[in-house]
Amino acid sequence: MAEQTAPPVIRDGAPAKPDAAVVRDALGVGVAVGLSGFAFGVTSAGAGLSVLQTCVLSLLVFTGASQFALVGALTAGGNPFTAAAGAFFLGTRNAFYGLRLSQLLALPKAVRPFAAHWVIDETAAVSLAQPTRRAARIGFTATGLTLYVLWNVTTLLGALGAEAIGDTAAWGLDAAGPAVFLALLAPMLKSATERATAGIAVLLGLGLLPVLPAGVPVLAAALAAPLVLWFQGRRTAPAGREKDSR
């Protein structure tokens, strides 16, 4: 009960945002990204998945980058278990979004299991950009509902229309999902540590593509975070020892 009646959180003294403005922003993100489900449907069908398998992936997984990673690895001839592992790893980022959003949204416990399915890059980005808890809840709901409906409808249309399009590789539609993900991620890389981690992850992922099986480079890219943290620790340790010696 306390969670439902908690006062709105206003960050940095920002004024409350009109509900209509929040919904407008949420719809803009939801529509723009939701339409890229067509690209996933086409790419998945081109990778050999049936229309039913493709639609089930969008309905139950509902995280574009992971879905594209899975079908991309399968298209490249990767082992299904490796492909699934790479997709699962990409999906774990949503768990970290959930930790932050659970505090910001403070949803009732009965709603949380259902809301968790909508914890993705886009809903997190829209929610975290809002100045109050009310605005964050509206942004999360509007973005999640719009994106979930459009993503699944366009996935079905893409899977059904794959045969009419022909060679899906020639259209480069498999790049649509990663491009959207990068467009959302780039503005969030504000610190030098975050930019360094992203840069090393890209180098690891691309550099290991020719030598590792499909799907494995994505897993190896995760080493970027501990590498950067280790290097930071090495740099700050001497300064800390010098301060202690004084």
Coordinates of C-alpha atoms in Angstrom, one line a residue:
M1 CA 0.0 0.0 0.0
A2 CA 2.9 2.3 0.8
E3 CA 4.3 1.8 -2.7
Q4 CA 1.0 2.8 -4.3
T5 CA 0.7 6.0 -2.3
A6 CA 4.3 7.1 -2.3
P7 CA 4.7 10.7 -3.4
P8 CA 6.1 11.4 -6.9
V9 CA 9.8 11.7 -7.1
I10 CA 11.0 14.9 -8.7
R11 CA 14.7 14.8 -9.7
D12 CA 16.9 17.9 -9.7
G13 CA 14.0 20.2 -9.0
A14 CA 12.6 19.6 -12.5
P15 CA 8.9 20.7 -12.9
A16 CA 6.2 18.1 -13.5
K17 CA 5.8 17.2 -17.2
P18 CA 2.3 17.2 -18.8
D19 CA 0.9 13.7 -19.3
A20 CA 0.2 14.5 -23.0
A21 CA 3.8 15.3 -23.5
V22 CA 5.0 12.1 -21.9
V23 CA 2.5 10.1 -24.1
R24 CA 3.7 11.9 -27.2
D25 CA 7.3 11.1 -26.5
A26 CA 6.5 7.5 -25.7
L27 CA 4.4 7.0 -28.8
G28 CA 7.3 8.4 -30.9
V29 CA 9.7 5.9 -29.6
G30 CA 7.2 3.0 -29.6
V31 CA 6.2 3.6 -33.2
A32 CA 9.7 4.2 -34.6
V33 CA 11.1 1.1 -33.0
G34 CA 8.0 -1.1 -33.3
L35 CA 8.1 -0.8 -37.1
S36 CA 11.5 -2.4 -37.1
G37 CA 9.8 -5.7 -36.1
F38 CA 9.2 -6.1 -39.8
A39 CA 12.9 -6.4 -40.4
F40 CA 13.1 -9.1 -37.7
G41 CA 10.3 -11.0 -39.2
V42 CA 11.9 -11.0 -42.6
T43 CA 15.4 -11.8 -41.2
S44 CA 14.1 -14.6 -39.0
A45 CA 12.2 -16.2 -41.9
G46 CA 15.3 -15.9 -44.1
A47 CA 17.2 -17.7 -41.4
G48 CA 14.9 -20.7 -41.8
L49 CA 12.5 -20.2 -38.8
S50 CA 8.9 -20.8 -39.5
V51 CA 6.3 -18.0 -39.1
L52 CA 5.1 -19.6 -35.9
Q53 CA 8.6 -19.8 -34.4
T54 CA 9.3 -16.2 -35.4
C55 CA 6.1 -14.9 -33.8
V56 CA 6.6 -16.8 -30.6
L57 CA 10.1 -15.3 -30.3
S58 CA 8.7 -11.8 -30.5
L59 CA 5.8 -12.6 -28.2
L60 CA 7.8 -14.3 -25.4
V61 CA 11.4 -12.9 -25.8
F62 CA 10.5 -9.4 -26.8
T63 CA 13.9 -7.9 -26.8
G64 CA 15.0 -6.9 -30.3
A65 CA 18.8 -7.1 -30.0
S66 CA 18.6 -10.6 -28.5
Q67 CA 16.2 -11.8 -31.2
F68 CA 18.5 -10.4 -34.0
A69 CA 21.5 -11.9 -32.3
L70 CA 19.9 -15.3 -32.2
V71 CA 18.8 -15.4 -35.9
G72 CA 22.0 -13.8 -37.0
A73 CA 24.1 -16.5 -35.3
L74 CA 21.8 -19.2 -36.8
T75 CA 22.1 -17.7 -40.3
A76 CA 25.9 -17.7 -39.9
G77 CA 25.8 -21.4 -39.2
G78 CA 26.3 -21.1 -35.5
N79 CA 25.4 -23.9 -33.0
P80 CA 21.9 -23.3 -31.7
F81 CA 23.1 -23.5 -28.1
T82 CA 25.8 -20.9 -28.8
A83 CA 23.3 -18.7 -30.6
A84 CA 20.9 -19.0 -27.6
A85 CA 23.7 -18.2 -25.2
G86 CA 24.6 -15.0 -27.0
A87 CA 21.0 -13.9 -27.2
F88 CA 20.5 -14.7 -23.4
F89 CA 23.6 -12.7 -22.5
L90 CA 22.3 -9.7 -24.4
G91 CA 19.0 -10.1 -22.6
T92 CA 20.6 -10.0 -19.2
R93 CA 21.0 -6.2 -19.5
N94 CA 17.3 -5.9 -19.0
A95 CA 17.7 -7.3 -15.5
F96 CA 19.9 -4.3 -14.6
Y97 CA 17.3 -1.9 -16.1
G98 CA 14.7 -3.7 -13.9
L99 CA 16.7 -3.0 -10.7
R100 CA 16.6 0.8 -11.5
L101 CA 13.1 0.8 -12.7
S102 CA 11.7 -1.1 -9.8
Q103 CA 12.8 1.8 -7.5
L104 CA 11.6 4.5 -9.9
L105 CA 8.2 3.1 -10.9
A106 CA 7.4 1.5 -7.5
L107 CA 4.7 -0.6 -9.0
P108 CA 2.4 -2.8 -6.9
K109 CA 3.8 -6.4 -6.5
A110 CA 0.9 -7.9 -8.4
V111 CA 1.8 -5.9 -11.5
R112 CA 5.5 -6.4 -11.4
P113 CA 5.7 -9.8 -13.1
F114 CA 3.7 -8.5 -16.1
A115 CA 5.6 -5.2 -16.2
A116 CA 8.9 -7.1 -16.2
H117 CA 8.2 -8.4 -19.7
W118 CA 8.2 -4.8 -21.0
V119 CA 11.6 -3.9 -19.3
I120 CA 13.7 -3.3 -22.4
D121 CA 16.0 -0.5 -23.8
E122 CA 13.2 1.7 -25.0
T123 CA 10.9 1.6 -22.0
A124 CA 13.9 2.1 -19.7
A125 CA 15.1 5.1 -21.8
V126 CA 11.7 6.8 -21.8
S127 CA 11.0 6.1 -18.1
L128 CA 14.4 7.3 -16.8
A129 CA 14.1 10.5 -18.8
Q130 CA 11.0 11.6 -16.9
P131 CA 11.1 14.1 -14.0
T132 CA 8.5 12.4 -11.8
R133 CA 7.3 9.0 -10.8
R134 CA 3.9 9.6 -12.4
A135 CA 5.5 10.6 -15.7
A136 CA 7.8 7.6 -15.6
R137 CA 4.9 5.3 -15.1
I138 CA 3.0 6.8 -18.0
G139 CA 6.1 6.7 -20.2
F140 CA 6.8 3.1 -19.3
T141 CA 3.2 2.0 -20.0
A142 CA 2.7 3.9 -23.2
T143 CA 6.0 2.9 -24.6
G144 CA 5.7 -0.7 -23.6
L145 CA 2.1 -1.1 -24.9
T146 CA 2.8 0.6 -28.2
L147 CA 6.0 -1.2 -28.9
Y148 CA 4.8 -4.6 -27.9
V149 CA 1.7 -4.4 -30.2
L150 CA 3.5 -2.9 -33.1
W151 CA 6.6 -5.2 -32.8
N152 CA 4.5 -8.3 -32.9
V153 CA 2.2 -7.2 -35.7
T154 CA 5.1 -6.1 -37.9
T155 CA 7.0 -9.3 -37.0
L156 CA 4.1 -11.3 -38.4
L157 CA 3.9 -9.2 -41.5
G158 CA 7.6 -9.5 -42.1
A159 CA 7.6 -13.2 -41.7
L160 CA 4.7 -13.6 -44.1
G161 CA 6.2 -11.2 -46.6
A162 CA 9.7 -12.7 -46.6
E163 CA 9.1 -14.8 -49.6
A164 CA 7.9 -11.8 -51.6
I165 CA 11.1 -9.8 -50.7
G166 CA 13.4 -12.5 -51.9
D167 CA 17.1 -12.5 -50.7
T168 CA 16.9 -10.9 -47.3
A169 CA 20.7 -10.5 -47.0
A170 CA 20.7 -8.3 -50.1
W171 CA 18.4 -5.8 -48.3
G172 CA 20.5 -5.6 -45.2
L173 CA 17.4 -5.7 -42.9
D174 CA 19.3 -7.6 -40.3
A175 CA 21.2 -4.4 -39.5
A176 CA 18.0 -2.6 -38.5
G177 CA 17.8 -4.0 -35.0
P178 CA 21.4 -3.4 -34.0
A179 CA 21.2 0.1 -35.5
V180 CA 18.2 1.0 -33.4
F181 CA 20.0 -0.4 -30.3
L182 CA 23.1 1.7 -31.0
A183 CA 21.0 4.8 -31.6
L184 CA 19.5 4.4 -28.1
L185 CA 22.7 3.4 -26.4
A186 CA 25.0 6.2 -27.8
P187 CA 23.5 9.1 -25.9
M188 CA 23.8 7.2 -22.7
L189 CA 27.6 6.9 -22.9
K190 CA 28.4 10.1 -21.0
S191 CA 31.5 9.2 -19.0
A192 CA 34.9 8.2 -20.3
T193 CA 34.6 4.8 -18.6
E194 CA 31.3 4.0 -20.4
R195 CA 32.7 5.1 -23.8
A196 CA 35.9 3.0 -23.2
T197 CA 33.8 0.0 -22.3
A198 CA 31.6 0.3 -25.4
G199 CA 34.7 0.8 -27.6
I200 CA 36.5 -2.2 -26.3
A201 CA 33.4 -4.3 -26.6
V202 CA 33.0 -3.3 -30.3
L203 CA 36.7 -4.2 -30.9
L204 CA 36.4 -7.5 -29.2
G205 CA 33.2 -8.4 -31.0
L206 CA 34.3 -7.5 -34.4
G207 CA 37.9 -8.6 -34.0
L208 CA 36.9 -12.1 -32.9
L209 CA 34.3 -12.7 -35.7
P210 CA 36.8 -14.3 -38.1
V211 CA 38.3 -16.7 -35.5
L212 CA 35.4 -17.8 -33.2
P213 CA 32.1 -19.6 -34.0
A214 CA 29.0 -17.5 -34.6
G215 CA 27.5 -16.2 -31.4
V216 CA 30.7 -16.5 -29.3
P217 CA 32.1 -13.0 -30.1
V218 CA 29.1 -11.5 -28.5
L219 CA 29.9 -13.4 -25.3
A220 CA 33.6 -12.4 -25.5
A221 CA 32.6 -8.7 -25.8
A222 CA 31.4 -8.9 -22.2
L223 CA 35.0 -9.0 -21.1
A224 CA 35.2 -5.3 -21.9
A225 CA 33.6 -4.3 -18.6
P226 CA 36.0 -6.2 -16.3
L227 CA 39.0 -5.1 -18.4
V228 CA 38.1 -1.4 -18.0
L229 CA 37.3 -1.8 -14.3
W230 CA 40.6 -3.6 -13.8
F231 CA 42.5 -0.9 -15.6
Q232 CA 40.8 1.8 -13.5
G233 CA 41.7 0.0 -10.4
R234 CA 45.3 -0.2 -11.4
R235 CA 45.3 3.6 -12.0
T236 CA 43.6 4.6 -8.8
A237 CA 45.5 2.2 -6.6
P238 CA 48.9 4.0 -6.7
A239 CA 47.1 7.3 -5.9
G240 CA 45.4 5.8 -2.9
R241 CA 48.6 4.3 -1.6
E242 CA 50.4 7.7 -2.0
K243 CA 47.6 9.4 -0.1
D244 CA 47.8 6.9 2.8
S245 CA 51.5 7.3 3.0
R246 CA 51.1 11.0 3.7

